[in-house]
């Protein structure tokens, strides 16, 4: 960019590619949907409070799925809740991301074998971008989950829409291009 | 005046003609067993009798006695006036598990009876709103029965691993 920068002798003009500007804006304002499901939600609240201060990464809570970019599934997903989570996810506008926080929402957690009422992993109903392990994960771990998500967003391309192979199959009913 | 379970049984049996059985526990609290046919009347006596005054239903739990093919309900009563406690048990056959509701006497029983109905499958006659309380309304079976088999899917989502 050196050449172009020198062309405009104005310190207020920064030249970047559209893609990186968009990704930068996206990753720096990850607004998350405000709901907690079980004990993990307590750690999520601690992460949002002043000690760990989510806000410094541009992460702030929203009370409506329509305003949220990311969903933190913080806690035990019961069979009763699973359909609600699916509906909340559908209400979010794209691009949307999901962080699965804690063993429960990763795989059923302590209810893995005998919990008749627990969904064994939230990825059975919605696609997950980042899994944060722990029971419950410490606030640092959740923050790292956000940093991982930011990494992912940095490498996104605006030309290709963010469609996973699975959801493409669902919407078009065809095998995605390039899949063997 | 505070009374022990044995004294309470004796006192009650004057009125209920020996229908109440006292069981001495080897460990823990002793209890009385009663038949469902006199449960309503007995519960009212326990609450209102001057000497008993059990004004607080601490807990109501459903039990599955698998070997005997029976279901049961256990009541933990407490009197904040006389400071005594009582454990009362009632058992019904698994094919026809009907127990009279005590909801109109102790409001605590409302949700507790719904829970026992939801998880064990005891039906409470006279309950104003006997619906499932924890599992979804369209759930199959009663999860805390000892022979419970979990349904494989719920609304097209697998319940297993
Ligand atoms: S993973 Fe552990 S801390 Fe988190 S909701 Fe499950 S049981 Fe609670």
mmCIF file of C-alpha atoms and ligand atoms in Angstrom:
data_model
loop_
_atom_site.group_PDB
_atom_site.id
_atom_site.type_symbol
_atom_site.label_atom_id
_atom_site.label_comp_id
_atom_site.label_asym_id
_atom_site.label_seq_id
_atom_site.Cartn_x
_atom_site.Cartn_y
_atom_site.Cartn_z
ATOM 1 C CA UNK A 1 0.000 0.000 0.000
ATOM 2 C CA UNK A 2 3.013 2.218 0.304
ATOM 3 C CA UNK A 3 2.610 3.824 -3.096
ATOM 4 C CA UNK A 4 -1.041 4.682 -2.690
ATOM 5 C CA UNK A 5 -0.557 5.990 0.817
ATOM 6 C CA UNK A 6 2.002 8.425 -0.460
ATOM 7 C CA UNK A 7 -0.354 9.646 -3.151
ATOM 8 C CA UNK A 8 -2.768 11.195 -0.641
ATOM 9 C CA UNK A 9 -0.996 13.556 1.701
ATOM 10 C CA UNK A 10 -3.728 13.349 4.305
ATOM 11 C CA UNK A 11 -3.295 11.456 7.527
ATOM 12 C CA UNK A 12 -7.033 10.792 7.681
ATOM 13 C CA UNK A 13 -6.996 8.499 4.698
ATOM 14 C CA UNK A 14 -6.156 4.860 5.270
ATOM 15 C CA UNK A 15 -6.117 2.469 2.378
ATOM 16 C CA UNK A 16 -7.042 -1.157 2.955
ATOM 17 C CA UNK A 17 -8.851 -3.839 1.009
ATOM 18 C CA UNK A 18 -12.608 -3.864 1.419
ATOM 19 C CA UNK A 19 -12.494 -7.408 2.685
ATOM 20 C CA UNK A 20 -10.113 -6.753 5.534
ATOM 21 C CA UNK A 21 -11.986 -3.590 6.505
ATOM 22 C CA UNK A 22 -15.245 -5.529 6.676
ATOM 23 C CA UNK A 23 -13.717 -8.394 8.585
ATOM 24 C CA UNK A 24 -12.035 -6.002 10.962
ATOM 25 C CA UNK A 25 -15.361 -4.300 11.674
ATOM 26 C CA UNK A 26 -17.128 -7.616 12.101
ATOM 27 C CA UNK A 27 -14.650 -9.167 14.448
ATOM 28 C CA UNK A 28 -14.426 -6.038 16.585
ATOM 29 C CA UNK A 29 -18.118 -5.823 17.292
ATOM 30 C CA UNK A 30 -19.226 -9.312 18.216
ATOM 31 C CA UNK A 31 -22.526 -8.628 19.898
ATOM 32 C CA UNK A 32 -23.772 -11.686 21.644
ATOM 33 C CA UNK A 33 -27.209 -12.891 22.467
ATOM 34 C CA UNK A 34 -27.950 -12.559 26.126
ATOM 35 C CA UNK A 35 -29.171 -15.818 27.590
ATOM 36 C CA UNK A 36 -27.704 -18.426 29.900
ATOM 37 C CA UNK A 37 -28.837 -21.983 30.393
ATOM 38 C CA UNK A 38 -27.108 -23.321 33.507
ATOM 39 C CA UNK A 39 -24.029 -22.995 35.718
ATOM 40 C CA UNK A 40 -21.803 -22.026 32.775
ATOM 41 C CA UNK A 41 -23.855 -18.860 32.419
ATOM 42 C CA UNK A 42 -22.445 -17.683 35.756
ATOM 43 C CA UNK A 43 -18.944 -17.752 34.293
ATOM 44 C CA UNK A 44 -20.229 -16.000 31.201
ATOM 45 C CA UNK A 45 -21.623 -13.228 33.417
ATOM 46 C CA UNK A 46 -18.305 -13.025 35.223
ATOM 47 C CA UNK A 47 -16.590 -12.637 31.859
ATOM 48 C CA UNK A 48 -18.897 -9.773 31.029
ATOM 49 C CA UNK A 49 -18.377 -8.050 34.382
ATOM 50 C CA UNK A 50 -15.637 -5.544 35.132
ATOM 51 C CA UNK A 51 -12.896 -8.002 36.197
ATOM 52 C CA UNK A 52 -12.629 -9.690 32.807
ATOM 53 C CA UNK A 53 -14.380 -7.023 30.793
ATOM 54 C CA UNK A 54 -15.613 -8.484 27.527
ATOM 55 C CA UNK A 55 -16.225 -4.994 26.333
ATOM 56 C CA UNK A 56 -12.593 -4.339 25.514
ATOM 57 C CA UNK A 57 -12.949 -6.776 22.582
ATOM 58 C CA UNK A 58 -16.119 -5.084 21.400
ATOM 59 C CA UNK A 59 -18.248 -7.859 22.829
ATOM 60 C CA UNK A 60 -21.480 -6.560 24.304
ATOM 61 C CA UNK A 61 -24.755 -8.264 25.158
ATOM 62 C CA UNK A 62 -27.917 -7.761 23.125
ATOM 63 C CA UNK A 63 -31.346 -8.760 24.282
ATOM 64 C CA UNK A 64 -32.749 -9.662 20.904
ATOM 65 C CA UNK A 65 -31.507 -12.313 18.471
ATOM 66 C CA UNK A 66 -32.193 -9.896 15.634
ATOM 67 C CA UNK A 67 -29.459 -7.584 16.876
ATOM 68 C CA UNK A 68 -26.958 -10.291 17.747
ATOM 69 C CA UNK A 69 -24.009 -11.616 15.743
ATOM 70 C CA UNK A 70 -22.971 -14.448 17.978
ATOM 71 C CA UNK A 71 -24.762 -16.886 20.231
ATOM 72 C CA UNK A 72 -22.998 -18.231 23.306
ATOM 73 C CA UNK A 73 -24.654 -21.484 24.286
ATOM 74 C CA UNK A 74 -23.680 -21.301 27.946
ATOM 75 C CA UNK A 75 -24.908 -24.379 29.754
ATOM 76 C CA UNK A 76 -27.022 -27.490 29.629
ATOM 77 C CA UNK A 77 -29.257 -27.790 26.574
ATOM 78 C CA UNK A 78 -32.323 -29.775 27.588
ATOM 79 C CA UNK A 79 -34.535 -31.431 25.011
ATOM 80 C CA UNK A 80 -37.160 -28.852 25.893
ATOM 81 C CA UNK A 81 -34.743 -25.985 25.188
ATOM 82 C CA UNK A 82 -33.287 -27.444 21.983
ATOM 83 C CA UNK A 83 -36.158 -26.345 19.758
ATOM 84 C CA UNK A 84 -36.064 -22.845 21.298
ATOM 85 C CA UNK A 85 -32.334 -22.565 20.594
ATOM 86 C CA UNK A 86 -32.957 -23.572 17.021
ATOM 87 C CA UNK A 87 -35.597 -20.885 16.666
ATOM 88 C CA UNK A 88 -33.389 -18.210 18.251
ATOM 89 C CA UNK A 89 -30.616 -19.143 15.859
ATOM 90 C CA UNK A 90 -32.943 -18.836 12.897
ATOM 91 C CA UNK A 91 -33.916 -15.340 14.000
ATOM 92 C CA UNK A 92 -30.335 -14.078 13.915
ATOM 93 C CA UNK A 93 -29.308 -12.341 10.717
ATOM 94 C CA UNK A 94 -26.233 -13.530 8.818
ATOM 95 C CA UNK A 95 -23.312 -13.628 9.259
ATOM 96 C CA UNK A 96 -23.954 -15.391 12.522
ATOM 97 C CA UNK A 97 -21.666 -17.392 14.734
ATOM 98 C CA UNK A 98 -22.079 -19.852 17.579
ATOM 99 C CA UNK A 99 -19.785 -20.467 20.531
ATOM 100 C CA UNK A 100 -20.571 -23.621 22.445
ATOM 101 C CA UNK A 101 -19.454 -23.029 26.020
ATOM 102 C CA UNK A 102 -18.767 -25.888 28.418
ATOM 103 C CA UNK A 103 -18.971 -29.671 28.348
ATOM 104 C CA UNK A 104 -22.754 -29.715 28.512
ATOM 105 C CA UNK A 105 -23.352 -27.879 25.311
ATOM 106 C CA UNK A 106 -20.300 -29.511 23.662
ATOM 107 C CA UNK A 107 -21.382 -33.072 24.311
ATOM 108 C CA UNK A 108 -23.885 -33.432 27.146
ATOM 109 C CA UNK A 109 -21.296 -33.031 29.922
ATOM 110 C CA UNK A 110 -22.109 -34.780 33.211
ATOM 111 C CA UNK A 111 -25.436 -35.843 31.695
ATOM 112 C CA UNK A 112 -23.725 -37.593 28.831
ATOM 113 C CA UNK A 113 -24.730 -41.131 29.738
ATOM 114 C CA UNK A 114 -27.781 -41.019 31.997
ATOM 115 C CA UNK A 115 -29.326 -37.630 31.330
ATOM 116 C CA UNK A 116 -32.553 -38.582 29.615
ATOM 117 C CA UNK A 117 -33.531 -34.930 29.258
ATOM 118 C CA UNK A 118 -30.282 -33.478 27.883
ATOM 119 C CA UNK A 119 -29.306 -32.966 24.268
ATOM 120 C CA UNK A 120 -25.895 -34.588 23.743
ATOM 121 C CA UNK A 121 -24.250 -31.625 22.084
ATOM 122 C CA UNK A 122 -25.834 -28.448 20.752
ATOM 123 C CA UNK A 123 -24.264 -29.177 17.339
ATOM 124 C CA UNK A 124 -27.064 -31.670 16.811
ATOM 125 C CA UNK A 125 -29.417 -28.738 16.199
ATOM 126 C CA UNK A 126 -27.272 -25.757 15.122
ATOM 127 C CA UNK A 127 -23.799 -25.431 13.536
ATOM 128 C CA UNK A 128 -21.057 -24.502 16.022
ATOM 129 C CA UNK A 129 -17.996 -22.389 15.177
ATOM 130 C CA UNK A 130 -15.971 -22.598 18.383
ATOM 131 C CA UNK A 131 -16.109 -25.142 21.199
ATOM 132 C CA UNK A 132 -14.850 -24.016 24.605
ATOM 133 C CA UNK A 133 -14.054 -26.994 26.873
ATOM 134 C CA UNK A 134 -14.462 -26.996 30.652
ATOM 135 C CA UNK A 135 -17.046 -27.554 33.341
ATOM 136 C CA UNK A 136 -17.421 -24.646 33.638
ATOM 137 C CA UNK A 137 -14.732 -22.967 31.504
ATOM 138 C CA UNK A 138 -12.969 -20.115 33.268
ATOM 139 C CA UNK A 139 -13.618 -16.602 31.950
ATOM 140 C CA UNK A 140 -10.159 -16.648 30.328
ATOM 141 C CA UNK A 141 -11.195 -19.727 28.375
ATOM 142 C CA UNK A 142 -14.319 -18.056 27.071
ATOM 143 C CA UNK A 143 -12.245 -15.019 26.119
ATOM 144 C CA UNK A 144 -9.921 -17.305 24.213
ATOM 145 C CA UNK A 145 -12.946 -18.741 22.462
ATOM 146 C CA UNK A 146 -13.771 -15.228 21.311
ATOM 147 C CA UNK A 147 -10.213 -14.669 20.115
ATOM 148 C CA UNK A 148 -10.405 -17.919 18.136
ATOM 149 C CA UNK A 149 -13.640 -16.724 16.586
ATOM 150 C CA UNK A 150 -11.985 -13.421 15.695
ATOM 151 C CA UNK A 151 -9.213 -15.354 13.964
ATOM 152 C CA UNK A 152 -11.778 -17.191 11.931
ATOM 153 C CA UNK A 153 -13.531 -14.011 10.934
ATOM 154 C CA UNK A 154 -10.245 -12.392 9.876
ATOM 155 C CA UNK A 155 -9.780 -15.127 7.290
ATOM 156 C CA UNK A 156 -13.267 -14.933 5.878
ATOM 157 C CA UNK A 157 -13.795 -13.899 2.310
ATOM 158 C CA UNK A 158 -16.636 -11.640 1.204
ATOM 159 C CA UNK A 159 -16.803 -13.265 -2.190
ATOM 160 C CA UNK A 160 -17.769 -16.681 -0.998
ATOM 161 C CA UNK A 161 -20.869 -16.659 1.152
ATOM 162 C CA UNK A 162 -20.445 -18.339 4.522
ATOM 163 C CA UNK A 163 -22.288 -21.561 3.706
ATOM 164 C CA UNK A 164 -21.160 -24.788 5.221
ATOM 165 C CA UNK A 165 -21.468 -27.922 3.091
ATOM 166 C CA UNK A 166 -24.223 -29.235 5.256
ATOM 167 C CA UNK A 167 -26.478 -26.189 5.144
ATOM 168 C CA UNK A 168 -25.967 -25.950 1.384
ATOM 169 C CA UNK A 169 -27.221 -29.492 1.080
ATOM 170 C CA UNK A 170 -30.202 -28.565 3.214
ATOM 171 C CA UNK A 171 -31.220 -25.494 1.238
ATOM 172 C CA UNK A 172 -30.486 -26.664 -2.312
ATOM 173 C CA UNK A 173 -31.009 -30.372 -1.812
ATOM 174 C CA UNK A 174 -27.889 -30.940 -3.933
ATOM 175 C CA UNK A 175 -24.374 -32.001 -3.086
ATOM 176 C CA UNK A 176 -22.199 -28.882 -2.742
ATOM 177 C CA UNK A 177 -19.931 -28.122 -5.670
ATOM 178 C CA UNK A 178 -16.589 -29.773 -5.342
ATOM 179 C CA UNK A 179 -17.737 -32.425 -2.869
ATOM 180 C CA UNK A 180 -16.926 -35.955 -3.912
ATOM 181 C CA UNK B 1 -47.004 -30.399 73.030
ATOM 182 C CA UNK B 2 -44.451 -32.314 70.990
ATOM 183 C CA UNK B 3 -45.308 -35.945 70.173
ATOM 184 C CA UNK B 4 -43.249 -38.825 68.786
ATOM 185 C CA UNK B 5 -44.386 -40.805 65.752
ATOM 186 C CA UNK B 6 -45.442 -43.681 68.016
ATOM 187 C CA UNK B 7 -47.589 -41.405 70.172
ATOM 188 C CA UNK B 8 -49.120 -39.831 67.101
ATOM 189 C CA UNK B 9 -50.019 -43.278 65.735
ATOM 190 C CA UNK B 10 -51.717 -44.221 69.013
ATOM 191 C CA UNK B 11 -53.580 -40.967 69.118
ATOM 192 C CA UNK B 12 -54.759 -41.290 65.520
ATOM 193 C CA UNK B 13 -55.787 -44.926 65.903
ATOM 194 C CA UNK B 14 -58.374 -43.959 68.542
ATOM 195 C CA UNK B 15 -60.183 -42.235 65.748
ATOM 196 C CA UNK B 16 -59.241 -44.381 62.749
ATOM 197 C CA UNK B 17 -59.846 -47.750 64.453
ATOM 198 C CA UNK B 18 -56.383 -49.193 64.092
ATOM 199 C CA UNK B 19 -56.099 -48.523 60.369
ATOM 200 C CA UNK B 20 -52.813 -46.696 60.752
ATOM 201 C CA UNK B 21 -49.705 -48.801 60.983
ATOM 202 C CA UNK B 22 -46.565 -47.698 62.773
ATOM 203 C CA UNK B 23 -43.268 -48.873 61.283
ATOM 204 C CA UNK B 24 -40.162 -48.662 63.405
ATOM 205 C CA UNK B 25 -37.187 -47.723 61.264
ATOM 206 C CA UNK B 26 -33.858 -49.424 61.903
ATOM 207 C CA UNK B 27 -32.077 -46.330 60.730
ATOM 208 C CA UNK B 28 -33.466 -42.877 60.185
ATOM 209 C CA UNK B 29 -36.966 -41.732 60.905
ATOM 210 C CA UNK B 30 -39.869 -44.089 61.687
ATOM 211 C CA UNK B 31 -43.016 -43.701 59.662
ATOM 212 C CA UNK B 32 -46.687 -44.548 59.408
ATOM 213 C CA UNK B 33 -48.335 -46.296 56.494
ATOM 214 C CA UNK B 34 -51.920 -45.640 55.521
ATOM 215 C CA UNK B 35 -54.243 -46.816 52.780
ATOM 216 C CA UNK B 36 -55.279 -44.350 50.085
ATOM 217 C CA UNK B 37 -58.968 -44.716 51.028
ATOM 218 C CA UNK B 38 -58.530 -42.859 54.337
ATOM 219 C CA UNK B 39 -55.726 -40.544 53.223
ATOM 220 C CA UNK B 40 -57.855 -37.433 52.649
ATOM 221 C CA UNK B 41 -59.607 -37.633 55.955
ATOM 222 C CA UNK B 42 -56.415 -38.460 57.801
ATOM 223 C CA UNK B 43 -54.558 -35.564 56.191
ATOM 224 C CA UNK B 44 -57.290 -33.175 57.264
ATOM 225 C CA UNK B 45 -57.076 -34.481 60.819
ATOM 226 C CA UNK B 46 -53.308 -34.137 60.818
ATOM 227 C CA UNK B 47 -53.573 -30.531 59.761
ATOM 228 C CA UNK B 48 -56.494 -29.384 61.911
ATOM 229 C CA UNK B 49 -56.470 -31.461 65.098
ATOM 230 C CA UNK B 50 -55.522 -29.296 68.079
ATOM 231 C CA UNK B 51 -52.914 -31.770 69.290
ATOM 232 C CA UNK B 52 -51.311 -32.378 65.895
ATOM 233 C CA UNK B 53 -51.496 -29.170 63.824
ATOM 234 C CA UNK B 54 -49.234 -30.248 60.961
ATOM 235 C CA UNK B 55 -49.426 -26.929 59.190
ATOM 236 C CA UNK B 56 -46.435 -27.477 56.934
ATOM 237 C CA UNK B 57 -45.985 -30.086 54.201
ATOM 238 C CA UNK B 58 -42.219 -30.085 53.826
ATOM 239 C CA UNK B 59 -41.959 -32.535 50.984
ATOM 240 C CA UNK B 60 -43.985 -34.937 48.903
ATOM 241 C CA UNK B 61 -42.137 -37.552 46.870
ATOM 242 C CA UNK B 62 -43.088 -40.321 44.490
ATOM 243 C CA UNK B 63 -41.457 -43.757 44.821
ATOM 244 C CA UNK B 64 -41.332 -46.757 42.508
ATOM 245 C CA UNK B 65 -41.262 -50.123 44.321
ATOM 246 C CA UNK B 66 -40.334 -52.213 41.330
ATOM 247 C CA UNK B 67 -40.222 -55.654 43.000
ATOM 248 C CA UNK B 68 -43.726 -55.299 44.398
ATOM 249 C CA UNK B 69 -45.093 -53.665 41.213
ATOM 250 C CA UNK B 70 -46.243 -50.747 43.300
ATOM 251 C CA UNK B 71 -45.937 -46.993 43.301
ATOM 252 C CA UNK B 72 -45.892 -44.933 46.450
ATOM 253 C CA UNK B 73 -46.015 -41.431 47.815
ATOM 254 C CA UNK B 74 -44.112 -40.259 50.889
ATOM 255 C CA UNK B 75 -45.188 -37.181 52.812
ATOM 256 C CA UNK B 76 -42.907 -35.300 55.199
ATOM 257 C CA UNK B 77 -44.981 -33.215 57.568
ATOM 258 C CA UNK B 78 -43.945 -30.660 60.116
ATOM 259 C CA UNK B 79 -45.746 -28.660 62.746
ATOM 260 C CA UNK B 80 -44.353 -25.219 63.402
ATOM 261 C CA UNK B 81 -46.765 -24.966 66.344
ATOM 262 C CA UNK B 82 -45.940 -28.148 68.285
ATOM 263 C CA UNK B 83 -42.516 -28.650 66.699
ATOM 264 C CA UNK B 84 -43.019 -32.282 65.783
ATOM 265 C CA UNK B 85 -42.550 -34.114 62.523
ATOM 266 C CA UNK B 86 -44.166 -37.066 60.802
ATOM 267 C CA UNK B 87 -43.356 -39.300 57.840
ATOM 268 C CA UNK B 88 -46.358 -40.837 56.131
ATOM 269 C CA UNK B 89 -46.313 -43.376 53.324
ATOM 270 C CA UNK B 90 -49.006 -44.625 51.008
ATOM 271 C CA UNK B 91 -48.703 -47.318 48.341
ATOM 272 C CA UNK B 92 -50.843 -48.135 45.305
ATOM 273 C CA UNK B 93 -50.642 -50.820 42.588
ATOM 274 C CA UNK B 94 -48.739 -49.906 39.428
ATOM 275 C CA UNK B 95 -51.685 -50.637 37.098
ATOM 276 C CA UNK B 96 -53.993 -48.246 38.912
ATOM 277 C CA UNK B 97 -51.839 -45.688 40.705
ATOM 278 C CA UNK B 98 -54.500 -43.334 42.022
ATOM 279 C CA UNK B 99 -53.877 -41.383 45.229
ATOM 280 C CA UNK B 100 -56.165 -38.642 46.550
ATOM 281 C CA UNK B 101 -54.651 -35.197 46.223
ATOM 282 C CA UNK B 102 -53.839 -33.114 49.308
ATOM 283 C CA UNK B 103 -53.480 -29.944 47.280
ATOM 284 C CA UNK B 104 -56.499 -28.312 48.886
ATOM 285 C CA UNK B 105 -54.962 -28.821 52.355
ATOM 286 C CA UNK B 106 -51.339 -27.844 51.703
ATOM 287 C CA UNK B 107 -50.607 -25.693 48.658
ATOM 288 C CA UNK B 108 -47.043 -27.050 48.571
ATOM 289 C CA UNK B 109 -48.553 -30.236 47.230
ATOM 290 C CA UNK B 110 -49.570 -28.612 43.967
ATOM 291 C CA UNK B 111 -46.179 -28.641 42.248
ATOM 292 C CA UNK B 112 -44.900 -31.639 44.222
ATOM 293 C CA UNK B 113 -47.793 -33.778 43.050
ATOM 294 C CA UNK B 114 -47.245 -32.657 39.492
ATOM 295 C CA UNK B 115 -43.610 -33.688 39.831
ATOM 296 C CA UNK B 116 -44.515 -37.121 41.211
ATOM 297 C CA UNK B 117 -46.972 -37.512 38.365
ATOM 298 C CA UNK B 118 -44.431 -36.421 35.765
ATOM 299 C CA UNK B 119 -41.462 -38.508 36.901
ATOM 300 C CA UNK B 120 -43.058 -41.548 38.566
ATOM 301 C CA UNK B 121 -46.564 -41.637 37.142
ATOM 302 C CA UNK B 122 -48.743 -41.433 40.237
ATOM 303 C CA UNK B 123 -52.153 -39.958 39.395
ATOM 304 C CA UNK B 124 -53.596 -37.601 42.001
ATOM 305 C CA UNK B 125 -57.359 -37.583 42.173
ATOM 306 C CA UNK B 126 -58.755 -34.098 42.778
ATOM 307 C CA UNK B 127 -55.656 -32.161 41.728
ATOM 308 C CA UNK B 128 -56.763 -28.950 39.966
ATOM 309 C CA UNK B 129 -54.091 -28.976 37.255
ATOM 310 C CA UNK B 130 -52.340 -32.326 36.886
ATOM 311 C CA UNK B 131 -49.916 -31.656 34.016
ATOM 312 C CA UNK B 132 -46.271 -32.559 33.598
ATOM 313 C CA UNK B 133 -44.062 -29.988 35.264
ATOM 314 C CA UNK B 134 -40.446 -30.757 34.269
ATOM 315 C CA UNK B 135 -40.429 -32.749 31.056
ATOM 316 C CA UNK B 136 -42.241 -31.448 27.939
ATOM 317 C CA UNK B 137 -45.988 -32.105 27.766
ATOM 318 C CA UNK B 138 -45.565 -34.559 24.881
ATOM 319 C CA UNK B 139 -42.813 -36.598 26.569
ATOM 320 C CA UNK B 140 -43.264 -40.364 26.656
ATOM 321 C CA UNK B 141 -43.100 -42.337 29.887
ATOM 322 C CA UNK B 142 -42.096 -41.466 33.438
ATOM 323 C CA UNK B 143 -38.308 -41.086 33.682
ATOM 324 C CA UNK B 144 -37.756 -42.052 37.336
ATOM 325 C CA UNK B 145 -39.470 -45.431 37.048
ATOM 326 C CA UNK B 146 -36.850 -48.097 37.530
ATOM 327 C CA UNK B 147 -37.788 -49.846 34.283
ATOM 328 C CA UNK B 148 -37.846 -46.605 32.280
ATOM 329 C CA UNK B 149 -36.718 -46.814 28.666
ATOM 330 C CA UNK B 150 -35.799 -43.501 27.140
ATOM 331 C CA UNK B 151 -37.511 -42.642 23.876
ATOM 332 C CA UNK B 152 -35.049 -42.564 20.994
ATOM 333 C CA UNK B 153 -36.024 -39.298 19.385
ATOM 334 C CA UNK B 154 -37.876 -36.215 20.465
ATOM 335 C CA UNK B 155 -39.133 -33.896 17.714
ATOM 336 C CA UNK B 156 -36.712 -35.479 15.202
ATOM 337 C CA UNK B 157 -33.663 -34.925 17.438
ATOM 338 C CA UNK B 158 -31.957 -38.008 18.855
ATOM 339 C CA UNK B 159 -31.942 -38.200 22.631
ATOM 340 C CA UNK B 160 -28.927 -40.540 22.691
ATOM 341 C CA UNK B 161 -25.238 -39.871 22.176
HETATM 342 S S1 LIG C 1 -20.576 -27.792 31.596
HETATM 343 FE FE1 LIG C 1 -20.543 -28.004 33.831
HETATM 344 S S2 LIG C 1 -20.644 -25.887 34.568
HETATM 345 FE FE2 LIG C 1 -21.307 -25.872 32.436
HETATM 346 S S3 LIG C 1 -23.531 -26.053 32.482
HETATM 347 FE FE3 LIG C 1 -22.677 -28.121 32.289
HETATM 348 S S4 LIG C 1 -22.531 -28.857 34.400
HETATM 349 FE FE4 LIG C 1 -22.747 -26.651 34.500
#
